[in-house]
Structure formats: C-alpha cells, structure tokens
PDB file of C-alpha atoms in Angstrom:
ATOM      1  CA  MET A   7      -4.884  -3.566 -42.582  1.00  0.00           C
ATOM      2  CA  ALA A   8      -1.734  -3.557 -44.704  1.00  0.00           C
ATOM      3  CA  ASN A   9       0.134  -1.443 -42.125  1.00  0.00           C
ATOM      4  CA  ASP A  10      -0.895  -3.574 -39.126  1.00  0.00           C
ATOM      5  CA  THR A  11       1.842  -5.279 -37.190  1.00  0.00           C
ATOM      6  CA  PRO A  12       1.579  -9.041 -36.608  1.00  0.00           C
ATOM      7  CA  GLN A  13       0.692  -8.340 -32.962  1.00  0.00           C
ATOM      8  CA  GLN A  14      -2.267  -6.204 -34.051  1.00  0.00           C
ATOM      9  CA  ARG A  15      -3.544  -8.851 -36.478  1.00  0.00           C
ATOM     10  CA  THR A  16      -3.591 -11.688 -33.944  1.00  0.00           C
ATOM     11  CA  LYS A  17      -6.198 -11.533 -31.238  1.00  0.00           C
ATOM     12  CA  ALA A  18      -5.934 -12.817 -27.727  1.00  0.00           C
ATOM     13  CA  PRO A  19      -8.271 -15.737 -26.971  1.00  0.00           C
ATOM     14  CA  GLU A  20     -10.481 -13.615 -24.728  1.00  0.00           C
ATOM     15  CA  GLN A  21     -10.834 -10.991 -27.473  1.00  0.00           C
ATOM     16  CA  TYR A  22     -11.808 -13.729 -29.901  1.00  0.00           C
ATOM     17  CA  LEU A  23     -14.412 -15.087 -27.465  1.00  0.00           C
ATOM     18  CA  PHE A  24     -15.873 -11.628 -26.882  1.00  0.00           C
ATOM     19  CA  GLY A  25     -15.997 -11.131 -30.638  1.00  0.00           C
ATOM     20  CA  LEU A  26     -17.981 -14.355 -30.989  1.00  0.00           C
ATOM     21  CA  LEU A  27     -20.406 -13.203 -28.320  1.00  0.00           C
ATOM     22  CA  LYS A  28     -20.797  -9.853 -30.078  1.00  0.00           C
ATOM     23  CA  THR A  29     -21.546 -11.583 -33.371  1.00  0.00           C
ATOM     24  CA  TYR A  30     -24.167 -13.644 -31.594  1.00  0.00           C
ATOM     25  CA  ARG A  31     -25.943 -10.443 -30.592  1.00  0.00           C
ATOM     26  CA  ARG A  32     -25.532  -8.855 -34.020  1.00  0.00           C
ATOM     27  CA  PRO A  33     -28.413 -10.423 -36.035  1.00  0.00           C
ATOM     28  CA  THR A  34     -31.174  -7.952 -36.622  1.00  0.00           C
ATOM     29  CA  PHE A  35     -33.768 -10.247 -38.107  1.00  0.00           C
ATOM     30  CA  LEU A  36     -35.882 -12.532 -35.978  1.00  0.00           C
ATOM     31  CA  HIS A  37     -35.263 -15.559 -38.203  1.00  0.00           C
ATOM     32  CA  GLU A  38     -31.479 -15.105 -37.851  1.00  0.00           C
ATOM     33  CA  ARG A  39     -31.776 -15.107 -34.086  1.00  0.00           C
ATOM     34  CA  PHE A  40     -34.005 -18.163 -34.280  1.00  0.00           C
ATOM     35  CA  GLU A  41     -31.478 -19.979 -36.518  1.00  0.00           C
ATOM     36  CA  ARG A  42     -28.702 -19.191 -34.059  1.00  0.00           C
ATOM     37  CA  LEU A  43     -30.748 -20.383 -31.095  1.00  0.00           C
ATOM     38  CA  VAL A  44     -31.650 -23.639 -32.846  1.00  0.00           C
ATOM     39  CA  ALA A  45     -28.016 -24.160 -33.887  1.00  0.00           C
ATOM     40  CA  LEU A  46     -26.802 -23.637 -30.319  1.00  0.00           C
ATOM     41  CA  ILE A  47     -29.406 -26.039 -28.911  1.00  0.00           C
ATOM     42  CA  LEU A  48     -28.576 -28.596 -31.611  1.00  0.00           C
ATOM     43  CA  SER A  49     -24.857 -28.306 -30.922  1.00  0.00           C
ATOM     44  CA  GLY A  50     -25.470 -28.942 -27.222  1.00  0.00           C
ATOM     45  CA  ALA A  51     -27.666 -31.961 -27.951  1.00  0.00           C
ATOM     46  CA  ILE A  52     -25.208 -33.383 -30.490  1.00  0.00           C
ATOM     47  CA  GLY A  53     -22.349 -32.806 -28.036  1.00  0.00           C
ATOM     48  CA  VAL A  54     -24.170 -34.806 -25.359  1.00  0.00           C
ATOM     49  CA  ILE A  55     -24.865 -37.606 -27.844  1.00  0.00           C
ATOM     50  CA  ILE A  56     -21.190 -37.658 -28.868  1.00  0.00           C
ATOM     51  CA  ILE A  57     -20.029 -37.874 -25.262  1.00  0.00           C
ATOM     52  CA  ILE A  58     -22.471 -40.700 -24.461  1.00  0.00           C
ATOM     53  CA  SER A  59     -21.487 -42.523 -27.658  1.00  0.00           C
ATOM     54  CA  LEU A  60     -17.789 -42.116 -26.886  1.00  0.00           C
ATOM     55  CA  ILE A  61     -18.326 -43.601 -23.440  1.00  0.00           C
ATOM     56  CA  GLN A  62     -20.211 -46.510 -25.036  1.00  0.00           C
ATOM     57  CA  VAL A  63     -17.414 -47.101 -27.570  1.00  0.00           C
ATOM     58  CA  ILE A  64     -14.748 -47.059 -24.858  1.00  0.00           C
ATOM     59  CA  ARG A  65     -16.850 -49.366 -22.678  1.00  0.00           C
ATOM     60  CA  THR A  66     -17.450 -51.788 -25.561  1.00  0.00           C
ATOM     61  CA  ILE A  67     -13.776 -51.910 -26.514  1.00  0.00           C
ATOM     62  CA  PHE A  68     -12.778 -52.336 -22.853  1.00  0.00           C
ATOM     63  CA  MET A  69     -15.263 -55.199 -22.437  1.00  0.00           C
ATOM     64  CA  MET A  70     -13.932 -56.821 -25.610  1.00  0.00           C
ATOM     65  CA  LEU A  71     -10.402 -56.545 -24.241  1.00  0.00           C
ATOM     66  CA  VAL A  72     -11.400 -58.045 -20.884  1.00  0.00           C
ATOM     67  CA  VAL A  73     -13.355 -60.906 -22.442  1.00  0.00           C
ATOM     68  CA  GLY A  74     -10.663 -61.418 -25.053  1.00  0.00           C
ATOM     69  CA  ALA A  75     -13.017 -60.945 -27.960  1.00  0.00           C
ATOM     70  CA  LEU A  76     -11.077 -58.058 -29.492  1.00  0.00           C
ATOM     71  CA  ASP A  77      -9.444 -59.720 -32.460  1.00  0.00           C
ATOM     72  CA  PRO A  78      -8.825 -57.099 -35.152  1.00  0.00           C
ATOM     73  CA  LEU A  79      -8.427 -59.818 -37.753  1.00  0.00           C
ATOM     74  CA  ASP A  80     -11.978 -61.029 -37.130  1.00  0.00           C
ATOM     75  CA  HIS A  81     -14.162 -59.345 -39.743  1.00  0.00           C
ATOM     76  CA  THR A  82     -17.225 -58.929 -37.525  1.00  0.00           C
ATOM     77  CA  VAL A  83     -15.201 -57.382 -34.695  1.00  0.00           C
ATOM     78  CA  PHE A  84     -13.505 -55.040 -37.169  1.00  0.00           C
ATOM     79  CA  GLN A  85     -16.898 -54.049 -38.590  1.00  0.00           C
ATOM     80  CA  SER A  86     -18.458 -53.327 -35.234  1.00  0.00           C
ATOM     81  CA  VAL A  87     -15.525 -51.388 -33.743  1.00  0.00           C
ATOM     82  CA  PHE A  88     -14.849 -49.250 -36.798  1.00  0.00           C
ATOM     83  CA  GLY A  89     -18.564 -48.823 -37.437  1.00  0.00           C
ATOM     84  CA  MET A  90     -18.878 -47.259 -33.976  1.00  0.00           C
ATOM     85  CA  ILE A  91     -15.813 -45.091 -34.525  1.00  0.00           C
ATOM     86  CA  MET A  92     -17.039 -43.895 -37.930  1.00  0.00           C
ATOM     87  CA  THR A  93     -20.433 -43.061 -36.427  1.00  0.00           C
ATOM     88  CA  LEU A  94     -18.656 -40.857 -33.882  1.00  0.00           C
ATOM     89  CA  LEU A  95     -16.633 -39.179 -36.626  1.00  0.00           C
ATOM     90  CA  ILE A  96     -19.811 -38.469 -38.597  1.00  0.00           C
ATOM     91  CA  ALA A  97     -21.474 -36.973 -35.518  1.00  0.00           C
ATOM     92  CA  MET A  98     -18.412 -34.816 -34.834  1.00  0.00           C
ATOM     93  CA  GLY A  99     -18.397 -33.591 -38.437  1.00  0.00           C
ATOM     94  CA  PHE A 100     -22.052 -32.706 -38.160  1.00  0.00           C
ATOM     95  CA  LEU A 101     -21.431 -30.928 -34.841  1.00  0.00           C
ATOM     96  CA  HIS A 102     -18.603 -28.961 -36.445  1.00  0.00           C
ATOM     97  CA  SER A 103     -20.853 -27.803 -39.265  1.00  0.00           C
ATOM     98  CA  VAL A 104     -23.637 -26.750 -36.868  1.00  0.00           C
ATOM     99  CA  VAL A 105     -21.195 -24.856 -34.630  1.00  0.00           C
ATOM    100  CA  ARG A 106     -19.663 -23.198 -37.681  1.00  0.00           C
ATOM    101  CA  MET A 107     -23.109 -22.051 -38.759  1.00  0.00           C
ATOM    102  CA  ALA A 108     -23.849 -20.624 -35.302  1.00  0.00           C
ATOM    103  CA  VAL A 109     -20.506 -18.922 -34.760  1.00  0.00           C
ATOM    104  CA  ARG A 110     -19.537 -17.636 -38.188  1.00  0.00           C
ATOM    105  CA  ASN A 111     -22.821 -15.993 -39.109  1.00  0.00           C
ATOM    106  CA  ASP A 112     -23.330 -18.520 -41.912  1.00  0.00           C
ATOM    107  CA  SER A 113     -27.022 -18.875 -42.528  1.00  0.00           C
ATOM    108  CA  LEU A 114     -26.570 -22.188 -44.303  1.00  0.00           C
ATOM    109  CA  ILE A 115     -24.401 -25.160 -43.543  1.00  0.00           C
ATOM    110  CA  GLN A 116     -21.554 -25.344 -46.033  1.00  0.00           C
ATOM    111  CA  ALA A 117     -22.300 -27.700 -48.923  1.00  0.00           C
ATOM    112  CA  LYS A 118     -18.752 -29.076 -48.909  1.00  0.00           C
ATOM    113  CA  THR A 119     -19.073 -30.015 -45.250  1.00  0.00           C
ATOM    114  CA  LEU A 120     -22.328 -31.849 -45.908  1.00  0.00           C
ATOM    115  CA  LEU A 121     -20.741 -33.668 -48.827  1.00  0.00           C
ATOM    116  CA  LEU A 122     -17.848 -34.781 -46.633  1.00  0.00           C
ATOM    117  CA  ILE A 123     -20.282 -35.990 -43.967  1.00  0.00           C
ATOM    118  CA  GLY A 124     -22.121 -37.938 -46.676  1.00  0.00           C
ATOM    119  CA  LEU A 125     -18.862 -39.463 -47.878  1.00  0.00           C
ATOM    120  CA  LEU A 126     -18.008 -40.447 -44.309  1.00  0.00           C
ATOM    121  CA  ALA A 127     -21.432 -42.062 -43.922  1.00  0.00           C
ATOM    122  CA  LEU A 128     -20.941 -44.033 -47.137  1.00  0.00           C
ATOM    123  CA  THR A 129     -17.461 -45.069 -46.015  1.00  0.00           C
ATOM    124  CA  ARG A 130     -18.951 -46.292 -42.744  1.00  0.00           C
ATOM    125  CA  LYS A 131     -21.551 -48.234 -44.709  1.00  0.00           C
ATOM    126  CA  PHE A 132     -18.826 -49.915 -46.776  1.00  0.00           C
ATOM    127  CA  ILE A 133     -16.922 -50.823 -43.610  1.00  0.00           C
ATOM    128  CA  ILE A 134     -19.882 -52.441 -41.863  1.00  0.00           C
ATOM    129  CA  LEU A 135     -21.226 -54.024 -45.043  1.00  0.00           C
ATOM    130  CA  SER A 136     -20.975 -57.787 -45.262  1.00  0.00           C
ATOM    131  CA  PRO A 137     -20.037 -58.513 -48.894  1.00  0.00           C
ATOM    132  CA  SER A 138     -21.295 -62.093 -48.779  1.00  0.00           C
ATOM    133  CA  GLU A 139     -24.754 -61.039 -47.564  1.00  0.00           C
ATOM    134  CA  THR A 140     -25.175 -57.895 -49.689  1.00  0.00           C
ATOM    135  CA  ASP A 141     -26.700 -57.739 -53.120  1.00  0.00           C
ATOM    136  CA  PRO A 142     -24.271 -56.659 -55.868  1.00  0.00           C
ATOM    137  CA  ASP A 143     -26.829 -54.080 -56.987  1.00  0.00           C
ATOM    138  CA  LYS A 144     -26.735 -52.437 -53.568  1.00  0.00           C
ATOM    139  CA  ILE A 145     -22.922 -52.340 -53.582  1.00  0.00           C
ATOM    140  CA  ALA A 146     -22.959 -50.807 -57.072  1.00  0.00           C
ATOM    141  CA  ALA A 147     -25.524 -48.209 -55.991  1.00  0.00           C
ATOM    142  CA  LEU A 148     -23.442 -47.254 -52.949  1.00  0.00           C
ATOM    143  CA  ALA A 149     -20.322 -47.054 -55.115  1.00  0.00           C
ATOM    144  CA  GLY A 150     -22.156 -44.821 -57.586  1.00  0.00           C
ATOM    145  CA  ALA A 151     -23.357 -42.555 -54.786  1.00  0.00           C
ATOM    146  CA  THR A 152     -19.807 -42.348 -53.421  1.00  0.00           C
ATOM    147  CA  LEU A 153     -18.458 -41.476 -56.856  1.00  0.00           C
ATOM    148  CA  ALA A 154     -21.148 -38.825 -57.374  1.00  0.00           C
ATOM    149  CA  LEU A 155     -20.530 -37.191 -53.968  1.00  0.00           C
ATOM    150  CA  GLY A 156     -16.789 -37.260 -54.585  1.00  0.00           C
ATOM    151  CA  ALA A 157     -17.184 -35.641 -57.988  1.00  0.00           C
ATOM    152  CA  VAL A 158     -19.452 -32.893 -56.640  1.00  0.00           C
ATOM    153  CA  TYR A 159     -17.035 -32.238 -53.776  1.00  0.00           C
ATOM    154  CA  TRP A 160     -14.127 -32.018 -56.228  1.00  0.00           C
ATOM    155  CA  LEU A 161     -16.050 -29.576 -58.439  1.00  0.00           C
ATOM    156  CA  LEU A 162     -16.941 -27.357 -55.458  1.00  0.00           C
ATOM    157  CA  ARG A 163     -13.353 -27.407 -54.237  1.00  0.00           C
ATOM    158  CA  GLU A 164     -12.068 -26.479 -57.679  1.00  0.00           C
ATOM    159  CA  ARG A 165     -14.551 -23.593 -57.858  1.00  0.00           C
ATOM    160  CA  ASP A 166     -13.532 -22.347 -54.424  1.00  0.00           C
ATOM    161  CA  ASP A 167      -9.843 -22.642 -55.331  1.00  0.00           C
ATOM    162  CA  ARG A 168     -10.404 -20.560 -58.492  1.00  0.00           C
ATOM    163  CA  LEU A 169     -12.350 -17.926 -56.541  1.00  0.00           C
ATOM    164  CA  GLN A 170      -9.604 -17.755 -53.927  1.00  0.00           C
ATOM    165  CA  MET A 171      -6.948 -17.362 -56.645  1.00  0.00           C
ATOM    166  CA  ARG A 172      -8.913 -14.471 -58.184  1.00  0.00           C
ATOM    167  CA  GLN A 173      -9.284 -12.782 -54.810  1.00  0.00           C
ATOM    168  CA  ASP A 174      -5.562 -13.206 -54.148  1.00  0.00           C
ATOM    169  CA  GLU A 175      -4.702 -11.795 -57.575  1.00  0.00           C
ATOM    170  CA  GLU A 176      -7.004  -8.809 -57.022  1.00  0.00           C
ATOM    171  CA  GLU A 177      -5.498  -8.193 -53.604  1.00  0.00           C
ATOM    172  CA  ASN A 178      -1.974  -8.443 -54.984  1.00  0.00           C
ATOM    173  CA  SER A 179      -2.799  -6.046 -57.817  1.00  0.00           C
ATOM    174  CA  ARG A 180      -4.265  -3.552 -55.327  1.00  0.00           C
ATOM    175  CA  THR A 181      -1.178  -3.718 -53.116  1.00  0.00           C
ATOM    176  CA  ASP A 182       1.121  -3.462 -56.167  1.00  0.00           C
ATOM    177  CA  THR A 183      -0.621  -0.331 -57.382  1.00  0.00           C
ATOM    178  CA  SER A 184      -0.535   1.282 -53.922  1.00  0.00           C
ATOM    179  CA  ILE A 185       3.254   0.853 -53.646  1.00  0.00           C
TER     180      ILE A 185
END
C-alpha cells in the first residue's frame, strides 16, 4: 500500500459500485444476509417517505407563499416550517445510518450517529415547543436529555479521536522503521 501511486489508490466510480455489490454478496452467515436485506428494504421505505415528505414541505411552503401566510417572524409559522424541515433532516440522518449499515458491512448502527439523530430530534422538539404552554419541568427534562446526549457524544468522539491518534502513531512508527 505504501508504494501505491495516487492513481492506484483512488477507484473509479464503477469499481467502487462493483466493490459494494461484492461486499453485499460476501456475508456467509444467514443472519448477516437477513440484516442486509432488512436494511436495504428499510432504506427504500425511508427514501420514499423522505421524498413524499419533501413534496409535502414544498407544497406547504408554496401554499403559504401564495396565501401570504408565510411570515417568518410569526412564531407559529416558524415552528411549523422548521418543524417540518427538522423532521426531514432527522429522517435523512436515519436513512444515512441504515445505508451505512447495509453498505459498509457494519452489523450495528453507529452509536454516534444515533446520538446525533437523538440530538436533532430534541432540537426539533425545542423549535416546535411553545414556551407559554409547556410545563417548566418538561423543558428542564428535555434540556437534561439534550445535555446527557451531548456529553455522551463528546465522550465517544474523544475516545474515537484517541484511538485514531494511536493508530496513526503506530502506522507512522511502522513506516519510520521500514525506511
């Protein structure tokens, strides 16, 4: 690998696609094949839901523009529009994690990805939340959950950063000794 030229290290898109198809055929265990099949079906279903939801969001915003009800300074309009947009972002994040599981041979969805999806969901909740109609206890509980998810995400990222630094140091020491 160390003597490869940059042209040899980069793959053409069709080679990458064929590699993905080969990895799809690679699982030897029945449960791995089943996981892949379920992930592919889920990704198709989530993709259809995202497309339908996107059409609904565009239609709603267009209707608001035509009627003249799209006033970004109006709190309820802001809540509804950005609530719809955040829902789409959450669905796209979930789709990304399912596709990643299916394509990359990951048997489990990455914990960091799930934490980010959870943080997005909580952010959406804060956006659509009406402060005057919401109990302070509920707001405090949501804030605590957000803080906890953020702290766990930070800890996982720090761990991954340390592991990556160790791997880089080991790789550098191996290349230094081979020179």
